[in-house]
């Protein structure tokens, strides 16, 4: 950060701490009924129409700092895994094995060159592709690994911040 930027931020914080009314030209906002904060119906609508369709801050790079690091993220209901890929790319996937739907990751965070479901040991690369199926001969000759990768969730970085989007 430059000194000019730091000075500007301090000036804005001082202004914010001393103001006694909304800024000039700020639109009048109606009162919000208290029920909007406690209603299950509004909560469900927010989940469906707001949070699932917005870019959401999920983590800082320090939480998954190196290739192979991963973390669970469950803040909006659908459990996902945020993975720092072995190729350096940041990715997110639904935390659901494509075999029987068990969680691929059960610990809060960790580091591994591959992700392995503990239920039947299906193994995925950090880019989400399925690479290991024990006793794959039991699935027949037409078993196609390529259509059983982890399901991706949109994931982008802005500086050191990681954002996800379910839409």
PDB file of C-alpha atoms in Angstrom:
ATOM      1  CA  UNK A   1       0.000   0.000   0.000  1.00  0.00           C
ATOM      2  CA  UNK A   2       1.211   3.450  -0.811  1.00  0.00           C
ATOM      3  CA  UNK A   3       1.421   6.217   1.778  1.00  0.00           C
ATOM      4  CA  UNK A   4      -1.181   8.187  -0.190  1.00  0.00           C
ATOM      5  CA  UNK A   5      -3.639   5.298  -0.048  1.00  0.00           C
ATOM      6  CA  UNK A   6      -3.043   4.823   3.691  1.00  0.00           C
ATOM      7  CA  UNK A   7      -3.598   8.558   4.287  1.00  0.00           C
ATOM      8  CA  UNK A   8      -6.831   8.471   2.262  1.00  0.00           C
ATOM      9  CA  UNK A   9      -8.136   5.456   4.204  1.00  0.00           C
ATOM     10  CA  UNK A  10      -7.359   7.101   7.561  1.00  0.00           C
ATOM     11  CA  UNK A  11      -9.111  10.282   6.439  1.00  0.00           C
ATOM     12  CA  UNK A  12     -12.204   8.315   5.398  1.00  0.00           C
ATOM     13  CA  UNK A  13     -12.229   6.390   8.694  1.00  0.00           C
ATOM     14  CA  UNK A  14     -12.035   9.654  10.656  1.00  0.00           C
ATOM     15  CA  UNK A  15     -14.886  11.099   8.588  1.00  0.00           C
ATOM     16  CA  UNK A  16     -16.992   7.959   9.130  1.00  0.00           C
ATOM     17  CA  UNK A  17     -16.393   8.044  12.903  1.00  0.00           C
ATOM     18  CA  UNK A  18     -17.586  11.649  13.231  1.00  0.00           C
ATOM     19  CA  UNK A  19     -20.525  11.860  10.829  1.00  0.00           C
ATOM     20  CA  UNK A  20     -23.986  12.228  12.397  1.00  0.00           C
ATOM     21  CA  UNK A  21     -26.176  11.621   9.349  1.00  0.00           C
ATOM     22  CA  UNK A  22     -26.066   9.812   6.022  1.00  0.00           C
ATOM     23  CA  UNK A  23     -23.909  11.446   3.357  1.00  0.00           C
ATOM     24  CA  UNK A  24     -25.570  14.175   1.316  1.00  0.00           C
ATOM     25  CA  UNK A  25     -27.604  12.732  -1.531  1.00  0.00           C
ATOM     26  CA  UNK A  26     -27.839   9.309   0.108  1.00  0.00           C
ATOM     27  CA  UNK A  27     -31.316   7.848  -0.560  1.00  0.00           C
ATOM     28  CA  UNK A  28     -33.784   7.495   2.305  1.00  0.00           C
ATOM     29  CA  UNK A  29     -34.028   3.849   3.327  1.00  0.00           C
ATOM     30  CA  UNK A  30     -37.299   2.445   4.670  1.00  0.00           C
ATOM     31  CA  UNK A  31     -37.432   0.812   8.078  1.00  0.00           C
ATOM     32  CA  UNK A  32     -36.779  -2.909   7.966  1.00  0.00           C
ATOM     33  CA  UNK A  33     -39.201  -5.063   9.980  1.00  0.00           C
ATOM     34  CA  UNK A  34     -37.379  -7.108  12.636  1.00  0.00           C
ATOM     35  CA  UNK A  35     -38.944 -10.283  11.260  1.00  0.00           C
ATOM     36  CA  UNK A  36     -36.725 -10.027   8.195  1.00  0.00           C
ATOM     37  CA  UNK A  37     -33.766 -10.929  10.412  1.00  0.00           C
ATOM     38  CA  UNK A  38     -35.429 -13.877  12.157  1.00  0.00           C
ATOM     39  CA  UNK A  39     -37.816 -15.318   9.556  1.00  0.00           C
ATOM     40  CA  UNK A  40     -36.965 -18.769   8.207  1.00  0.00           C
ATOM     41  CA  UNK A  41     -38.838 -17.865   5.016  1.00  0.00           C
ATOM     42  CA  UNK A  42     -36.633 -14.821   4.372  1.00  0.00           C
ATOM     43  CA  UNK A  43     -33.535 -16.813   5.269  1.00  0.00           C
ATOM     44  CA  UNK A  44     -34.439 -19.481   2.707  1.00  0.00           C
ATOM     45  CA  UNK A  45     -35.121 -16.834   0.047  1.00  0.00           C
ATOM     46  CA  UNK A  46     -31.775 -15.152   0.747  1.00  0.00           C
ATOM     47  CA  UNK A  47     -30.003 -18.490   0.457  1.00  0.00           C
ATOM     48  CA  UNK A  48     -31.684 -19.264  -2.861  1.00  0.00           C
ATOM     49  CA  UNK A  49     -31.725 -15.870  -4.565  1.00  0.00           C
ATOM     50  CA  UNK A  50     -28.902 -13.895  -2.983  1.00  0.00           C
ATOM     51  CA  UNK A  51     -26.070 -15.968  -1.546  1.00  0.00           C
ATOM     52  CA  UNK A  52     -26.182 -18.769  -4.123  1.00  0.00           C
ATOM     53  CA  UNK A  53     -25.993 -16.232  -6.970  1.00  0.00           C
ATOM     54  CA  UNK A  54     -23.263 -13.942  -5.629  1.00  0.00           C
ATOM     55  CA  UNK A  55     -19.503 -14.067  -5.423  1.00  0.00           C
ATOM     56  CA  UNK A  56     -18.759 -14.896  -1.793  1.00  0.00           C
ATOM     57  CA  UNK A  57     -15.523 -14.402   0.091  1.00  0.00           C
ATOM     58  CA  UNK A  58     -14.395 -17.889   1.074  1.00  0.00           C
ATOM     59  CA  UNK A  59     -10.803 -17.697   2.275  1.00  0.00           C
ATOM     60  CA  UNK A  60      -7.463 -15.942   2.274  1.00  0.00           C
ATOM     61  CA  UNK A  61      -4.553 -17.538   0.447  1.00  0.00           C
ATOM     62  CA  UNK A  62      -2.874 -18.071   3.838  1.00  0.00           C
ATOM     63  CA  UNK A  63      -5.525 -20.718   4.593  1.00  0.00           C
ATOM     64  CA  UNK A  64      -4.428 -22.823   1.592  1.00  0.00           C
ATOM     65  CA  UNK A  65      -0.919 -21.446   1.031  1.00  0.00           C
ATOM     66  CA  UNK A  66       0.803 -24.239  -0.888  1.00  0.00           C
ATOM     67  CA  UNK A  67      -0.044 -26.654  -3.680  1.00  0.00           C
ATOM     68  CA  UNK A  68      -1.890 -29.615  -2.194  1.00  0.00           C
ATOM     69  CA  UNK A  69      -3.474 -27.602   0.628  1.00  0.00           C
ATOM     70  CA  UNK A  70      -7.249 -27.863   0.933  1.00  0.00           C
ATOM     71  CA  UNK A  71     -10.013 -26.723   3.248  1.00  0.00           C
ATOM     72  CA  UNK A  72     -13.704 -27.409   3.756  1.00  0.00           C
ATOM     73  CA  UNK A  73     -16.103 -24.487   3.356  1.00  0.00           C
ATOM     74  CA  UNK A  74     -19.756 -24.886   4.381  1.00  0.00           C
ATOM     75  CA  UNK A  75     -20.986 -21.333   5.017  1.00  0.00           C
ATOM     76  CA  UNK A  76     -23.993 -21.420   2.663  1.00  0.00           C
ATOM     77  CA  UNK A  77     -25.190 -24.980   3.130  1.00  0.00           C
ATOM     78  CA  UNK A  78     -23.599 -26.851   0.246  1.00  0.00           C
ATOM     79  CA  UNK A  79     -20.278 -28.261   1.461  1.00  0.00           C
ATOM     80  CA  UNK A  80     -17.383 -27.495  -0.846  1.00  0.00           C
ATOM     81  CA  UNK A  81     -13.633 -28.036  -0.867  1.00  0.00           C
ATOM     82  CA  UNK A  82     -11.273 -25.204  -1.741  1.00  0.00           C
ATOM     83  CA  UNK A  83      -8.084 -26.691  -3.176  1.00  0.00           C
ATOM     84  CA  UNK A  84      -4.720 -25.154  -4.012  1.00  0.00           C
ATOM     85  CA  UNK A  85      -3.957 -27.394  -6.973  1.00  0.00           C
ATOM     86  CA  UNK A  86      -0.616 -29.064  -7.524  1.00  0.00           C
ATOM     87  CA  UNK A  87      -0.432 -26.903 -10.670  1.00  0.00           C
ATOM     88  CA  UNK A  88      -0.758 -23.747  -8.549  1.00  0.00           C
ATOM     89  CA  UNK A  89      -4.380 -23.042  -9.559  1.00  0.00           C
ATOM     90  CA  UNK A  90      -7.021 -22.352  -6.923  1.00  0.00           C
ATOM     91  CA  UNK A  91     -10.188 -24.426  -7.373  1.00  0.00           C
ATOM     92  CA  UNK A  92     -13.401 -25.288  -5.566  1.00  0.00           C
ATOM     93  CA  UNK A  93     -15.508 -28.448  -5.804  1.00  0.00           C
ATOM     94  CA  UNK A  94     -18.606 -29.828  -4.162  1.00  0.00           C
ATOM     95  CA  UNK A  95     -17.360 -32.042  -1.331  1.00  0.00           C
ATOM     96  CA  UNK A  96     -19.178 -35.069  -2.710  1.00  0.00           C
ATOM     97  CA  UNK A  97     -17.612 -38.243  -4.067  1.00  0.00           C
ATOM     98  CA  UNK A  98     -18.998 -39.184  -7.473  1.00  0.00           C
ATOM     99  CA  UNK A  99     -19.369 -42.822  -6.404  1.00  0.00           C
ATOM    100  CA  UNK A 100     -21.764 -42.909  -3.450  1.00  0.00           C
ATOM    101  CA  UNK A 101     -21.966 -39.242  -2.462  1.00  0.00           C
ATOM    102  CA  UNK A 102     -19.834 -39.451   0.673  1.00  0.00           C
ATOM    103  CA  UNK A 103     -17.699 -36.435   1.604  1.00  0.00           C
ATOM    104  CA  UNK A 104     -14.308 -36.505  -0.098  1.00  0.00           C
ATOM    105  CA  UNK A 105     -12.762 -34.392   2.661  1.00  0.00           C
ATOM    106  CA  UNK A 106     -13.779 -34.836   6.297  1.00  0.00           C
ATOM    107  CA  UNK A 107     -11.102 -32.811   8.083  1.00  0.00           C
ATOM    108  CA  UNK A 108     -11.374 -29.019   8.294  1.00  0.00           C
ATOM    109  CA  UNK A 109      -8.155 -28.558   6.317  1.00  0.00           C
ATOM    110  CA  UNK A 110      -5.067 -30.434   5.289  1.00  0.00           C
ATOM    111  CA  UNK A 111      -2.451 -31.048   2.649  1.00  0.00           C
ATOM    112  CA  UNK A 112      -2.175 -33.962   0.238  1.00  0.00           C
ATOM    113  CA  UNK A 113      -1.150 -34.484  -3.386  1.00  0.00           C
ATOM    114  CA  UNK A 114      -4.508 -36.215  -4.002  1.00  0.00           C
ATOM    115  CA  UNK A 115      -7.971 -36.170  -2.419  1.00  0.00           C
ATOM    116  CA  UNK A 116      -9.388 -39.540  -1.387  1.00  0.00           C
ATOM    117  CA  UNK A 117     -12.906 -40.390  -0.305  1.00  0.00           C
ATOM    118  CA  UNK A 118     -12.775 -42.470   2.862  1.00  0.00           C
ATOM    119  CA  UNK A 119     -15.845 -44.508   1.948  1.00  0.00           C
ATOM    120  CA  UNK A 120     -14.528 -46.551  -1.006  1.00  0.00           C
ATOM    121  CA  UNK A 121     -11.172 -44.806  -1.564  1.00  0.00           C
ATOM    122  CA  UNK A 122     -11.981 -43.162  -4.871  1.00  0.00           C
ATOM    123  CA  UNK A 123      -9.059 -40.823  -5.496  1.00  0.00           C
ATOM    124  CA  UNK A 124      -9.026 -37.441  -7.217  1.00  0.00           C
ATOM    125  CA  UNK A 125      -6.225 -35.170  -8.403  1.00  0.00           C
ATOM    126  CA  UNK A 126      -6.259 -31.619  -7.065  1.00  0.00           C
ATOM    127  CA  UNK A 127      -7.783 -30.512 -10.387  1.00  0.00           C
ATOM    128  CA  UNK A 128     -10.813 -32.688  -9.579  1.00  0.00           C
ATOM    129  CA  UNK A 129     -10.204 -35.495 -12.067  1.00  0.00           C
ATOM    130  CA  UNK A 130     -10.848 -39.035 -10.912  1.00  0.00           C
ATOM    131  CA  UNK A 131      -7.619 -41.044 -11.050  1.00  0.00           C
ATOM    132  CA  UNK A 132      -8.125 -44.005  -8.746  1.00  0.00           C
ATOM    133  CA  UNK A 133     -10.914 -46.540  -8.293  1.00  0.00           C
ATOM    134  CA  UNK A 134     -10.177 -49.669  -6.263  1.00  0.00           C
ATOM    135  CA  UNK A 135     -11.406 -52.823  -7.988  1.00  0.00           C
ATOM    136  CA  UNK A 136     -12.371 -50.894 -11.114  1.00  0.00           C
ATOM    137  CA  UNK A 137     -12.811 -54.210 -12.927  1.00  0.00           C
ATOM    138  CA  UNK A 138     -16.091 -54.535 -10.999  1.00  0.00           C
ATOM    139  CA  UNK A 139     -17.491 -51.551 -12.919  1.00  0.00           C
ATOM    140  CA  UNK A 140     -17.189 -53.133 -16.346  1.00  0.00           C
ATOM    141  CA  UNK A 141     -15.233 -52.250 -19.481  1.00  0.00           C
ATOM    142  CA  UNK A 142     -17.297 -49.140 -20.261  1.00  0.00           C
ATOM    143  CA  UNK A 143     -16.443 -47.395 -16.987  1.00  0.00           C
ATOM    144  CA  UNK A 144     -15.480 -43.824 -17.936  1.00  0.00           C
ATOM    145  CA  UNK A 145     -13.264 -41.943 -15.467  1.00  0.00           C
ATOM    146  CA  UNK A 146     -13.680 -38.676 -17.383  1.00  0.00           C
ATOM    147  CA  UNK A 147     -17.341 -38.187 -16.484  1.00  0.00           C
ATOM    148  CA  UNK A 148     -16.816 -38.808 -12.760  1.00  0.00           C
ATOM    149  CA  UNK A 149     -14.609 -35.855 -11.853  1.00  0.00           C
ATOM    150  CA  UNK A 150     -15.513 -33.755  -8.837  1.00  0.00           C
ATOM    151  CA  UNK A 151     -18.198 -31.188  -9.657  1.00  0.00           C
ATOM    152  CA  UNK A 152     -16.578 -27.743  -9.836  1.00  0.00           C
ATOM    153  CA  UNK A 153     -17.799 -24.559  -8.171  1.00  0.00           C
ATOM    154  CA  UNK A 154     -16.722 -21.235  -9.681  1.00  0.00           C
ATOM    155  CA  UNK A 155     -13.608 -20.039  -7.866  1.00  0.00           C
ATOM    156  CA  UNK A 156     -11.616 -16.866  -8.475  1.00  0.00           C
ATOM    157  CA  UNK A 157      -8.904 -14.946  -6.707  1.00  0.00           C
ATOM    158  CA  UNK A 158      -8.719 -11.207  -6.224  1.00  0.00           C
ATOM    159  CA  UNK A 159      -5.266 -10.505  -4.891  1.00  0.00           C
ATOM    160  CA  UNK A 160      -4.874 -12.908  -1.962  1.00  0.00           C
ATOM    161  CA  UNK A 161      -8.628 -13.330  -1.469  1.00  0.00           C
ATOM    162  CA  UNK A 162     -10.504 -16.419  -2.673  1.00  0.00           C
ATOM    163  CA  UNK A 163     -14.122 -16.090  -3.816  1.00  0.00           C
ATOM    164  CA  UNK A 164     -16.661 -18.757  -4.813  1.00  0.00           C
ATOM    165  CA  UNK A 165     -19.925 -18.571  -6.744  1.00  0.00           C
ATOM    166  CA  UNK A 166     -22.520 -21.352  -6.966  1.00  0.00           C
ATOM    167  CA  UNK A 167     -24.428 -19.795  -9.886  1.00  0.00           C
TER     168      UNK A 167
END
